[in-house]
Coordinates of C-alpha atoms in Angstrom, one line a residue:
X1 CA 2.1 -12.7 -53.4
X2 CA 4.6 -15.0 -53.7
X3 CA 8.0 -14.9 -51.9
X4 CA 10.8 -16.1 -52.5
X5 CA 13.2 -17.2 -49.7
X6 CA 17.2 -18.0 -50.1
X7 CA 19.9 -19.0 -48.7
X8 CA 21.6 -15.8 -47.1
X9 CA 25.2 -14.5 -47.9
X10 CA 27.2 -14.5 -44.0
X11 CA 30.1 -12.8 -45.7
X12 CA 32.1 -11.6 -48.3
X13 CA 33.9 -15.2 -48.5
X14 CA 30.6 -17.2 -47.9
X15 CA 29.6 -19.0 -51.1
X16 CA 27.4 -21.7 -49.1
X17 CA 25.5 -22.9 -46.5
X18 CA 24.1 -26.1 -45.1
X19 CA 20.5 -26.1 -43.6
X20 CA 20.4 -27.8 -40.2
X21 CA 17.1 -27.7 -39.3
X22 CA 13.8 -26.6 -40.2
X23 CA 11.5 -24.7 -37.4
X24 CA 8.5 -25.4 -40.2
X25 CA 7.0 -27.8 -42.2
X26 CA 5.2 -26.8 -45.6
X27 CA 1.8 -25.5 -44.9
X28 CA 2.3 -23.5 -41.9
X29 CA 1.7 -20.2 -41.2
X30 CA 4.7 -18.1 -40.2
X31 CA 5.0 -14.6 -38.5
X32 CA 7.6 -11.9 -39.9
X33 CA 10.8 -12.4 -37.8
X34 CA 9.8 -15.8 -36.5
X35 CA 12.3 -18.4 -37.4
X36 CA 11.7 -20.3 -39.8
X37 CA 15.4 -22.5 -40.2
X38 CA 19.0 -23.0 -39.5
X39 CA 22.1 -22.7 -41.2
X40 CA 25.1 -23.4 -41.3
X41 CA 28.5 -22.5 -42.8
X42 CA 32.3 -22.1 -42.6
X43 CA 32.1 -19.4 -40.2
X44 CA 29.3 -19.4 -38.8
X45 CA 25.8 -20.8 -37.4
X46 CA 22.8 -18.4 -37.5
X47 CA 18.9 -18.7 -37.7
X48 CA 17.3 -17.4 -40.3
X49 CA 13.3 -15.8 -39.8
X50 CA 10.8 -15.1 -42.2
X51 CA 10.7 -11.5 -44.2
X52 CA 6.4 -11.6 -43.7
X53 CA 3.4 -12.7 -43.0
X54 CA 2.3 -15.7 -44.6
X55 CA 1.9 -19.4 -45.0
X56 CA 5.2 -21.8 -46.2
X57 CA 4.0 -23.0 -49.7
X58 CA 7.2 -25.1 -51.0
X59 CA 10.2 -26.2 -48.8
X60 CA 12.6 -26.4 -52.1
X61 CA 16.1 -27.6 -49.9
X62 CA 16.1 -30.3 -47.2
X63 CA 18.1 -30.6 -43.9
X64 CA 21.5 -31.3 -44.4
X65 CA 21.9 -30.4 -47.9
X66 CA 24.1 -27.5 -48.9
X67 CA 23.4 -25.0 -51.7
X68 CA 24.8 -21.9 -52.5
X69 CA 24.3 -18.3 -51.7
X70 CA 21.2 -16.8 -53.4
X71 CA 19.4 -20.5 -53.8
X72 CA 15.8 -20.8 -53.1
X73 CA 15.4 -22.4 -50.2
X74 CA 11.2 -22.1 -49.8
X75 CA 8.4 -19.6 -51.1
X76 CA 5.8 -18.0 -48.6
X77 CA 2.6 -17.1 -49.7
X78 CA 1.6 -13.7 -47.8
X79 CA -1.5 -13.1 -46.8
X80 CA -3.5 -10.9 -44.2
X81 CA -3.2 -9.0 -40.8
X82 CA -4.2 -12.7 -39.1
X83 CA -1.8 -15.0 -38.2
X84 CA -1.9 -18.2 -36.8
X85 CA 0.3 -19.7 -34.0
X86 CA -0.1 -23.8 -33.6
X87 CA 1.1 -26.0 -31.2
X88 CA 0.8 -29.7 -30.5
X89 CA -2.2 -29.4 -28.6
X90 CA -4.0 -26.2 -30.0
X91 CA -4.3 -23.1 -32.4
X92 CA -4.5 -19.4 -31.6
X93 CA -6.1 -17.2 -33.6
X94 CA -3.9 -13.2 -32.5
X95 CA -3.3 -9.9 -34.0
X96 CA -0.3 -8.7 -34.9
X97 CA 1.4 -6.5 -31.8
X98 CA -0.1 -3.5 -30.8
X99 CA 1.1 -0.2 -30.3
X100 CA -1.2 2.4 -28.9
X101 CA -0.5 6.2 -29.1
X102 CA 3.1 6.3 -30.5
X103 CA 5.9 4.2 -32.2
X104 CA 7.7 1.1 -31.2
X105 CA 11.2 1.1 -31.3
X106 CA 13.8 -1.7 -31.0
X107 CA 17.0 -1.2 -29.5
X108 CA 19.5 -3.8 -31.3
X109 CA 22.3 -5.2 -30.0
X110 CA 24.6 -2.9 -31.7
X111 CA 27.7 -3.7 -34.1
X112 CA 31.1 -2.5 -32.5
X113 CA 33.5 -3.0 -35.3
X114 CA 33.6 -5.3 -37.5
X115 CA 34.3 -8.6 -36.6
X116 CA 32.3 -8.5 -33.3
X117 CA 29.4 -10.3 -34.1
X118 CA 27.6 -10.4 -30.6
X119 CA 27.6 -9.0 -27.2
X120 CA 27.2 -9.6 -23.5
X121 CA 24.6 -7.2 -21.5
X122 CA 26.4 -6.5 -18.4
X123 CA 24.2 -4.4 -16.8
X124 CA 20.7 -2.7 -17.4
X125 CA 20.2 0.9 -16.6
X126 CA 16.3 1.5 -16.9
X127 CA 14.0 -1.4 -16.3
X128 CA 10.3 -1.6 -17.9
X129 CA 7.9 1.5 -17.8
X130 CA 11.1 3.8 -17.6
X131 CA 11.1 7.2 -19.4
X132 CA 14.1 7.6 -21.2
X133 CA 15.4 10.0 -23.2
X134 CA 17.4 10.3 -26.7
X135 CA 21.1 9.6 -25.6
X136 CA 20.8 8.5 -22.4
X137 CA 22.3 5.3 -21.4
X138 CA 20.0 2.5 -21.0
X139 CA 22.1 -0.6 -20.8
X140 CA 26.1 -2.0 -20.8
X141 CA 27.7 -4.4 -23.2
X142 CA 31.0 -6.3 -23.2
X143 CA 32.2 -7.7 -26.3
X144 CA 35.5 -9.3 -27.1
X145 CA 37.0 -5.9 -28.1
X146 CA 35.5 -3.8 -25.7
X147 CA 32.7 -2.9 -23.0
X148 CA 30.8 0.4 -23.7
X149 CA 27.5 1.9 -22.3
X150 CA 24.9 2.1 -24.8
X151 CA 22.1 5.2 -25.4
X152 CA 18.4 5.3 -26.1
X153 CA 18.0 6.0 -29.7
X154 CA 14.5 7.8 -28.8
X155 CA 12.7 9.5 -26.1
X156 CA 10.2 7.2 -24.4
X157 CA 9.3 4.4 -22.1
X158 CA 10.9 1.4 -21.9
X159 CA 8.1 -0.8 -23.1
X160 CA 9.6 -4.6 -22.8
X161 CA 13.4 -5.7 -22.1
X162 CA 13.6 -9.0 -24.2
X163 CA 17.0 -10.1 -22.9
X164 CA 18.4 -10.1 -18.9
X165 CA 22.3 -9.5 -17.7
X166 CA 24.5 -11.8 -18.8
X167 CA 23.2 -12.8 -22.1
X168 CA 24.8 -12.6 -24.8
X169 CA 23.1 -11.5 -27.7
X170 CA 23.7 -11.7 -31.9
X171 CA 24.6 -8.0 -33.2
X172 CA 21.2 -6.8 -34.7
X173 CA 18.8 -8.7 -32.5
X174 CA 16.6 -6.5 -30.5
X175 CA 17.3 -6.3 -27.1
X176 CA 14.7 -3.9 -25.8
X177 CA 11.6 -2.2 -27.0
X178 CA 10.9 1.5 -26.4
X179 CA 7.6 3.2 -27.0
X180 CA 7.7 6.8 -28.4
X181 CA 5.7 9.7 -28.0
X182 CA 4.0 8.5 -24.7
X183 CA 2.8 5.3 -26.3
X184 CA 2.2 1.9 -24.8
X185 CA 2.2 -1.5 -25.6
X186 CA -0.7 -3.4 -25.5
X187 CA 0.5 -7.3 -24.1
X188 CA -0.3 -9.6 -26.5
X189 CA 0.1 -13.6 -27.2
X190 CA 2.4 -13.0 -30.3
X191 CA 4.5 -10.7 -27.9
X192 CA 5.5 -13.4 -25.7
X193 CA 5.8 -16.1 -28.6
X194 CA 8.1 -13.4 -30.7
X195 CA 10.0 -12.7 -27.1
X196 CA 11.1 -16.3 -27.1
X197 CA 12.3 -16.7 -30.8
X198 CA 14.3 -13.9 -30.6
X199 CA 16.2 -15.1 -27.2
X200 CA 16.6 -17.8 -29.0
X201 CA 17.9 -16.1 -31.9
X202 CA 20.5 -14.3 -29.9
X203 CA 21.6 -16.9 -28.4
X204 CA 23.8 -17.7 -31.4
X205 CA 27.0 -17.5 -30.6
X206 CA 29.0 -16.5 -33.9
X207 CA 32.4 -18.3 -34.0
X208 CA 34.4 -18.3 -36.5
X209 CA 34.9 -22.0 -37.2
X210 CA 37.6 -23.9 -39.4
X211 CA 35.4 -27.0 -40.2
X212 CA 33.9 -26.6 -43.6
X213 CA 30.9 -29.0 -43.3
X214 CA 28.5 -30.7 -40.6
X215 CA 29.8 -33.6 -38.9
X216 CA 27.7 -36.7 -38.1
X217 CA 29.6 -39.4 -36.2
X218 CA 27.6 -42.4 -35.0
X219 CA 24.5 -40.8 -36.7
X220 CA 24.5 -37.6 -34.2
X221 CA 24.8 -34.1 -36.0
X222 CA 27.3 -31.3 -34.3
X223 CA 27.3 -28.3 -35.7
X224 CA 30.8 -26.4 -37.1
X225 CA 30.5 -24.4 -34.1
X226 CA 30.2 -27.1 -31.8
X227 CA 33.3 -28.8 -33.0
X228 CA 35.0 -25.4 -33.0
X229 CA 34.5 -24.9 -29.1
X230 CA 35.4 -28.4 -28.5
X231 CA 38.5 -28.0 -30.1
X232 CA 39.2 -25.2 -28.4
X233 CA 38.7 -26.7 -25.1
X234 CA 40.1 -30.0 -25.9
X235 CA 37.3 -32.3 -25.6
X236 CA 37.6 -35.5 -28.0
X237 CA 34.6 -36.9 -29.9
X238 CA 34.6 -39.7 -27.1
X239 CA 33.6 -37.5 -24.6
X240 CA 31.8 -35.4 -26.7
X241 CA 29.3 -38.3 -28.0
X242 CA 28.9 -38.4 -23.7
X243 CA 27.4 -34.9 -23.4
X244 CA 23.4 -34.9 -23.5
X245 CA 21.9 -32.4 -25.7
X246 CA 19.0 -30.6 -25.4
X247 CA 18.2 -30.2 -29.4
X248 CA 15.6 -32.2 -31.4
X249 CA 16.9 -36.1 -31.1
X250 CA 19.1 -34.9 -28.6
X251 CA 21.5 -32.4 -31.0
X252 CA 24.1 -31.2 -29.0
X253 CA 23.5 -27.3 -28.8
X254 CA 26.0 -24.5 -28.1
X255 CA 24.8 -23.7 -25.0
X256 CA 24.8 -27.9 -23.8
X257 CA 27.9 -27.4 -24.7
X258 CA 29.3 -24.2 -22.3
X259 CA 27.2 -25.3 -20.0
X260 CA 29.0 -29.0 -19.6
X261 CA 32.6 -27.4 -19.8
X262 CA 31.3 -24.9 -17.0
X263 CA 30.4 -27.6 -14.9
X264 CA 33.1 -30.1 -15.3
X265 CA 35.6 -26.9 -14.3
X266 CA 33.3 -25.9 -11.4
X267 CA 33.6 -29.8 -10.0
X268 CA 36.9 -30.8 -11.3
X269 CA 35.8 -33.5 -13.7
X270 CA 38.6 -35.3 -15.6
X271 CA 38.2 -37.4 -18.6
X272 CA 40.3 -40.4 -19.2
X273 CA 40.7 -42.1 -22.3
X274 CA 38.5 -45.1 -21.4
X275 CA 36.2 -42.4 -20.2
X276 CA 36.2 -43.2 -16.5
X277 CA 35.4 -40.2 -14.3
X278 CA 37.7 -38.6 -11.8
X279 CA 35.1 -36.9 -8.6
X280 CA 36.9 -35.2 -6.3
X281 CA 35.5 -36.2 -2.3
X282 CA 34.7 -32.7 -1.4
X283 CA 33.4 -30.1 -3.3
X284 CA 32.9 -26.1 -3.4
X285 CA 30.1 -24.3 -3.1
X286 CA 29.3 -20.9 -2.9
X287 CA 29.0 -18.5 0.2
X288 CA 28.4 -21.5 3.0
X289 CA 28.7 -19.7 6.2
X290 CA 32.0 -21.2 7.9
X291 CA 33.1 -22.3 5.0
X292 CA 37.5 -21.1 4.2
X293 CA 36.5 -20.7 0.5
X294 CA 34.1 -18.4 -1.7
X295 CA 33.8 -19.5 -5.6
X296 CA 33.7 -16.0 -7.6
X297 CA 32.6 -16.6 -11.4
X298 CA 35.0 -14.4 -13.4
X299 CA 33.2 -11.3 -15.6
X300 CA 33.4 -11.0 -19.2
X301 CA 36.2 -8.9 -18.8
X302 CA 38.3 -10.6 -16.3
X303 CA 38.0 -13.9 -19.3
X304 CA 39.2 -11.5 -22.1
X305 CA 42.0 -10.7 -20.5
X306 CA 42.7 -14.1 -19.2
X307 CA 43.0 -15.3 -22.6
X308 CA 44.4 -12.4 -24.2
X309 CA 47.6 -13.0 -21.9
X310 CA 47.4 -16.9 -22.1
X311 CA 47.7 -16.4 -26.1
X312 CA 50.0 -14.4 -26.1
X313 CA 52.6 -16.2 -23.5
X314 CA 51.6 -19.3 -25.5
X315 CA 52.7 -17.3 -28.6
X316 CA 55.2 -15.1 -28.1
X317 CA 59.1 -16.3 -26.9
X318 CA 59.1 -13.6 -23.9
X319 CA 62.1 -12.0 -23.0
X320 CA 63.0 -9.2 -20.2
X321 CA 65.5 -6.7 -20.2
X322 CA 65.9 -4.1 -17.7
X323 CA 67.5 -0.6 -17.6
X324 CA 67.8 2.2 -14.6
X325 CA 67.5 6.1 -15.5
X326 CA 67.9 9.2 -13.7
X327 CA 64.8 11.2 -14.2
X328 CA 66.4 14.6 -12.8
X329 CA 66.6 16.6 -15.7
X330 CA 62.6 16.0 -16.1
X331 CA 61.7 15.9 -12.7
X332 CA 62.8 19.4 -12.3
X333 CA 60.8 20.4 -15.5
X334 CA 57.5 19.0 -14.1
X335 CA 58.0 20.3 -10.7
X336 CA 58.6 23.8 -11.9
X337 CA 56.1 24.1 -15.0
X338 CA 53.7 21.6 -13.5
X339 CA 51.2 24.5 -12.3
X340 CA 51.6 26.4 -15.9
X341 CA 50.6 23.4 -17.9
X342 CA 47.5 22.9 -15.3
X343 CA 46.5 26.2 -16.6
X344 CA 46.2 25.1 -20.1
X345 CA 44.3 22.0 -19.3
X346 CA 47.7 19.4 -19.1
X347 CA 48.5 17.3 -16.4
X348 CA 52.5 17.1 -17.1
X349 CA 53.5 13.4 -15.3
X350 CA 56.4 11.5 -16.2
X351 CA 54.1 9.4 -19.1
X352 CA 54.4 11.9 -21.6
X353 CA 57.9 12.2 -22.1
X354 CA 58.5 8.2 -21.7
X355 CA 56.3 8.3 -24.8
X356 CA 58.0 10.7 -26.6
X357 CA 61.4 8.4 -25.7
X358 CA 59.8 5.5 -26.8
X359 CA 58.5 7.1 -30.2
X360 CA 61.9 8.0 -30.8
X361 CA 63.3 4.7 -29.8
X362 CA 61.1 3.1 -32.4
X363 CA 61.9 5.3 -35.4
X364 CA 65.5 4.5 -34.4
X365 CA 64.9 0.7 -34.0
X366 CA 61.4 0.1 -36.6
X367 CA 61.6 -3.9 -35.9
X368 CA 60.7 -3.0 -32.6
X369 CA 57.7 -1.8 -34.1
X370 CA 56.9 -4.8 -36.7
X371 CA 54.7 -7.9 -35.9
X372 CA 55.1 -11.1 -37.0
X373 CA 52.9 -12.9 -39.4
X374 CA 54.1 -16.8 -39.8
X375 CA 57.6 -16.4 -41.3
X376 CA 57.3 -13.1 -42.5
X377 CA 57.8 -10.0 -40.6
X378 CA 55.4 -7.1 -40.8
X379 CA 57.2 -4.0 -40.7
X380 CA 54.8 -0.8 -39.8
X381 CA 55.2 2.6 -41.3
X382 CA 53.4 4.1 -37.9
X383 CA 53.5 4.3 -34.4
X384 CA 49.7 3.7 -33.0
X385 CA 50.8 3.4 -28.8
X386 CA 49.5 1.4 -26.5
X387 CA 48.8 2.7 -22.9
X388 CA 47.7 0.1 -20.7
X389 CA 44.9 1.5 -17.8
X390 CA 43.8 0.1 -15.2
X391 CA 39.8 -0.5 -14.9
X392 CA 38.2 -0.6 -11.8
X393 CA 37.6 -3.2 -9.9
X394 CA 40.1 -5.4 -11.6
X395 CA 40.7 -4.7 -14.8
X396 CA 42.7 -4.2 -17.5
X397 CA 42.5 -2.2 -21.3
X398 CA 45.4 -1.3 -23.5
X399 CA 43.8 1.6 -26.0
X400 CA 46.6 3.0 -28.2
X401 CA 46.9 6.7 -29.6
X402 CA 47.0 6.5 -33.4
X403 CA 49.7 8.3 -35.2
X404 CA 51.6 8.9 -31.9
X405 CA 54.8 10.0 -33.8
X406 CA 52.9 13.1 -35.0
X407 CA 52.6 14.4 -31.5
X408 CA 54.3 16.5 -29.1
X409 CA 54.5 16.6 -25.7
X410 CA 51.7 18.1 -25.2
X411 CA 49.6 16.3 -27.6
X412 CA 51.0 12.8 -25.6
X413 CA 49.6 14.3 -23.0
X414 CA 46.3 15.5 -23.9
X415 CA 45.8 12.2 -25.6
X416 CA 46.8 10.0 -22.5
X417 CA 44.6 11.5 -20.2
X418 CA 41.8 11.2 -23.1
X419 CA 42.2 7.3 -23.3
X420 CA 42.9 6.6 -19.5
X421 CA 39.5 8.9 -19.1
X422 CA 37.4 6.7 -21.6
X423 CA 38.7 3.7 -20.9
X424 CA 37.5 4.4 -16.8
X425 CA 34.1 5.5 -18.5
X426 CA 33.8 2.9 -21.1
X427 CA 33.4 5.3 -24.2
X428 CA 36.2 3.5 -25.7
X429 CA 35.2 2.1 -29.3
X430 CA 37.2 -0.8 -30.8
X431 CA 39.0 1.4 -33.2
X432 CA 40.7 2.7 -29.9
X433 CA 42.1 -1.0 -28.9
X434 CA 43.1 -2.3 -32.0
X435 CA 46.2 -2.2 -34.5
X436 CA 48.6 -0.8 -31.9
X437 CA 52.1 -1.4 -32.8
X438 CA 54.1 -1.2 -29.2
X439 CA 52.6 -0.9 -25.8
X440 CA 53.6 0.7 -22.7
X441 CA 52.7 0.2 -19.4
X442 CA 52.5 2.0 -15.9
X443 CA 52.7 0.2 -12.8
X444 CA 54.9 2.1 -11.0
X445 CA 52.0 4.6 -10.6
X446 CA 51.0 1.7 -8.0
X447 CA 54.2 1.8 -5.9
X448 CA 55.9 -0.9 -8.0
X449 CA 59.6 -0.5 -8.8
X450 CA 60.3 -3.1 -11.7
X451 CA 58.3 -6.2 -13.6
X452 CA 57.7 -8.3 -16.3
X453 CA 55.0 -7.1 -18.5
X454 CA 53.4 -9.5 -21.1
X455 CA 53.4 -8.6 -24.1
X456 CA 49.7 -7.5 -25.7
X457 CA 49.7 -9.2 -29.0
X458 CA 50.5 -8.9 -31.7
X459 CA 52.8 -6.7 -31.3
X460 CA 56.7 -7.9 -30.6
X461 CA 57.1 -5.3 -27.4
X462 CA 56.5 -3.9 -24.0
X463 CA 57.8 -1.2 -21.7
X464 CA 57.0 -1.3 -18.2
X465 CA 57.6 1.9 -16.4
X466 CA 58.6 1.5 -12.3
X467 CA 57.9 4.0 -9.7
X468 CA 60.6 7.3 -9.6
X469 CA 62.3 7.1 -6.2
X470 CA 64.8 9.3 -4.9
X471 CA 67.8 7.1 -3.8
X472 CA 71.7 7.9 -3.4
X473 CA 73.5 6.9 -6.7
X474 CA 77.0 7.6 -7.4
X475 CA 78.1 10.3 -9.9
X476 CA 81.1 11.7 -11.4
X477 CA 82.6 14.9 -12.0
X478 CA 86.1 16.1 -13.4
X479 CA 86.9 12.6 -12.2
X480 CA 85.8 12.7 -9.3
X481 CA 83.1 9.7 -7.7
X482 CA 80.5 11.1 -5.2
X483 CA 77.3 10.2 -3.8
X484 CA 74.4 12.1 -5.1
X485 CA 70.4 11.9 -4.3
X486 CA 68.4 11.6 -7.6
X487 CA 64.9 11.0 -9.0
X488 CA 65.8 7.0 -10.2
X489 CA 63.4 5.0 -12.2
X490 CA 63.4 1.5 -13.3
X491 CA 62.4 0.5 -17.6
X492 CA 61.8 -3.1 -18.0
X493 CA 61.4 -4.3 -21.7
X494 CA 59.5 -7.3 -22.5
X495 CA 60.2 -8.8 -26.1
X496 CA 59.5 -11.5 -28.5
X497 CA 62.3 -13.2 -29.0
X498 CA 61.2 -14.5 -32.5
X499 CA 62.4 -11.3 -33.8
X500 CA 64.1 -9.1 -31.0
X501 CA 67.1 -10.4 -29.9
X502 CA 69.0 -9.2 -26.6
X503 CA 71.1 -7.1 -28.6
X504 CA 68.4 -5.1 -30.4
X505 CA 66.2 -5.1 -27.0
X506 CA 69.4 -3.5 -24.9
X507 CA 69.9 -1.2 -27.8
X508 CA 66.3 0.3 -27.9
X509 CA 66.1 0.6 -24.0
X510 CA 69.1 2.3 -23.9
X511 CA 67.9 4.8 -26.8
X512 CA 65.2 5.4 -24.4
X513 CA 67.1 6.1 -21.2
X514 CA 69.5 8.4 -23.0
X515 CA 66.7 10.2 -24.3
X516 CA 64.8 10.3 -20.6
X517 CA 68.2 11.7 -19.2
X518 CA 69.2 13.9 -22.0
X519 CA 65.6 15.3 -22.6
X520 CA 65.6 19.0 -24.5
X521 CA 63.0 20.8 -22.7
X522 CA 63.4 23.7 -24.9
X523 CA 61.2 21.8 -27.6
X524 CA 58.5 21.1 -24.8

């Protein structure tokens, strides 16, 4: 049977795509899943495998030529159970994989929202010939949204682990195997061959790029996605046209790519327009005994939020405002229904009721709640908080509770120890850490009286809370000045100044504070 192969749709807005490369030439057998080409288009580079078993008949699109979605590209003719495998120097004549006793499972790299289109393993729970059972975790990811712990979707053995820690992986490519029902795997050639195409295959990093076709400048191919990340990092085509590659004819891959920007940080290599290159006399290396320094690659997360605060200070006009308030009216409440609300599951801290000040604050003030979108201001009919947590060892997640306005104080309450608890456990999912509209965050629970928070775009806003210190403060009374000891805390404000102005900043911090001061507790 014939059948027919096209050129895939990437996306709703994808009409096209460019074949890079083909893996096969006509007449060859190919193997279900095995790559057979490469495309690609406006958004993204991807290799494409074969649906089945068969032989490569017609090749009806060459390298380098772009067709549109739903064009035949080729036609496999299918044929039996046999396969063949050929290399330069000989041919192999396997069966397909075999599976003895039970079914074999892949475990995909799943899809957390939905534009994250790979992920990082961080971390592997089992290792090979594990039992594992249905919902137990079996490995870590990180993506650019979030990192999250991810179950078996069986019981069984961990029959082969295709990908270590640290790669990063397509969404959908299988990442482990597991065999069900006390099966096992039997090793096979066509294992190991189909272990390597699909590290390959998830090696694609998906990028959205801006560059609508391939570029070939002095007769060497990059890819959109190469251009994209050396855009991003700045490298000219000069330098670029420097870097070897690793591809067929020396193509510049992806991972040449990371690789040579890793390296030239790591040694401090500078490029000069004529090229010449800058090597400093001494240079670091990792855990030399005597040695004052220790180089510590960053983790996935640590680079998130590196970049997440470098775009946003490179985006936002920030702005601080600060404001002192006397806590005494709820510090009294906590300290003497603290116990009560223990009872019924809350833990009654100060976070709450800054909250329910700030919710307030941003009814009153709703550009304090708005975004901004080029020259137009996004105004938001909700109030979806941010509470920033901190992440053990050193990091940092802002989930947000959606619909905050809708809740009292004990629903604040409930739902900031829920985030703060799933963010510590990574069972966050990226609906929890995206479209927040204002953002708050704690670090006076760490002793600190007062900062600068950045703001977590792309939202216009920040409160930072300080730590509540008792301190003499002078009050009034029928006229009369004395000096009192109160619960004082400090409220910083961080905004963008693109659309908050001092005088709308002071306003809504001081909406807050009288709330704080003035709080009814008899709607608690």
């Amino acid at each position: 049977m014939k059948v027919d192969i096209i050129m895939p749709q990437m996306g709703e807005s994808i009409h096209e795509g460019t074949l890079i490369k083909w893996h096969k030439k006509k007449g060859d057998r190919v193997v279900k899943d095995e790559i057979i080409y490469e495309i690609s288009t406006d958004k993204v580079d991807t290799e494409i495998p074969s649906p089945e078993d068969g032989i490569l008949v017609d090749i009806k699109v060459f390298e380098q030529e772009t067709v549109e979605v739903g064009t035949v590209v080729a036609v496999i003719e299918t044929n039996g159970e046999v396969v063949s495998v050929q290399s330069e120097e000989k041919k192999v004549e396997i069966p397909s994989t075999t599976q003895v006793g039970g079914e074999l499972v892949d475990v995909p790299m799943p899809k957390m929202g939905e534009s994250i289109m790979e992920g990082t393993i961080l971390k592997w729970h089992k290792k090979v010939g594990d039992k594992v059972n249905r919902d137990e975790i079996i490995f870590e990811i990180s993506t650019d949204k979030v990192d999250t712990e991810v179950p078996s979707p069986v019981d069984g053995t961990l029959a082969e682990i295709l990908f270590d820690e640290n790669s990063t992986v397509a969404v959908g490519v299988a990442v482990a195997k597991i065999s069900s029902r006390g099966g096992f795997v039997k090793p096979k050639l066509e294992q190991k061959i189909e272990q390597d195409q699909e590290r390959e295959q998830g090696k694609k990093n998906l990028i959205i790029s801006n560059q609508r076709k391939p570029i070939v400048t002095s007769n060497r191919f990059y890819s959109p996605l190469v251009l994209s990340i050396a855009r991003t990092e700045g490298i000219s085509m000069i330098e670029l046209e420097t870097i070897p590659g690793s591809g067929d004819g020396g193509r510049l891959s992806k991972n040449d790519l990371l690789n040579y920007i890793q390296n030239r940080k790591s040694s401090s290599v500078s490029f000069t327009k004529t090229e010449s290159v800058s090597i400093p006399s001494t240079t670091k290396q990792k855990n030399i005994p005597g040695q004052r320094e220790e180089i510590i690659p960053m983790d996935n997360n640590r680079q998130r939020i590196m970049h997440h605060m470098l775009n946003s200070k490179n985006t936002s006009v920030h702005v601080s405002a600060m404001i002192e308030v006397d806590m005494s009216r709820i510090y009294n409440f906590i300290e003497k229904n603290r116990d009560a609300f223990s009872n019924e599951g809350v833990k009654l801290t100060y976070m709450p009721f800054i909250s329910f000040a700030v919710i307030k604050g941003l009814k009153e003030f709703p550009l304090m709640n708005a975004s901004v979108d080029g020259n137009n201001i996004v105004m938001k009919k909700y109030i979806n908080l941010g509470i920033a947590v901190a992440v053990e060892p050193n990091g940092l997640i802002v989930p947000n509770i959606k619909n905050a306005d809708e809740r009292n104080i004990r629903g604040l309450a409930k739902s900031i120890a829920d985030i703060g608890n799933r963010a510590r456990t990574k069972k966050l999912v990226p609906d929890d850490i995206v479209d927040g509209t204002f953002s708050i965050t704690n670090y006076g629970v760490f002793g600190s009286l007062f900062g600068t928070p950045i703001i977590n775009q792309p939202e216009v806003g920040i409160l930072g809370v300080g730590a509540v210190t008792k301190k003499p403060v002078v009050v009034e009374s029928n006229g009369v000045e004395s000096i009192a000891i109160k619960p004082m805390m400090y409220l910083s404000l961080s905004h963008d100044h693109r659309l908050v102005d001092g005088m709308l900043g002071g306003k809504f911090l001081k909406s807050v504070k009288e709330t704080l001061e003035n709080f009814d507790t008899g709607i608690i």
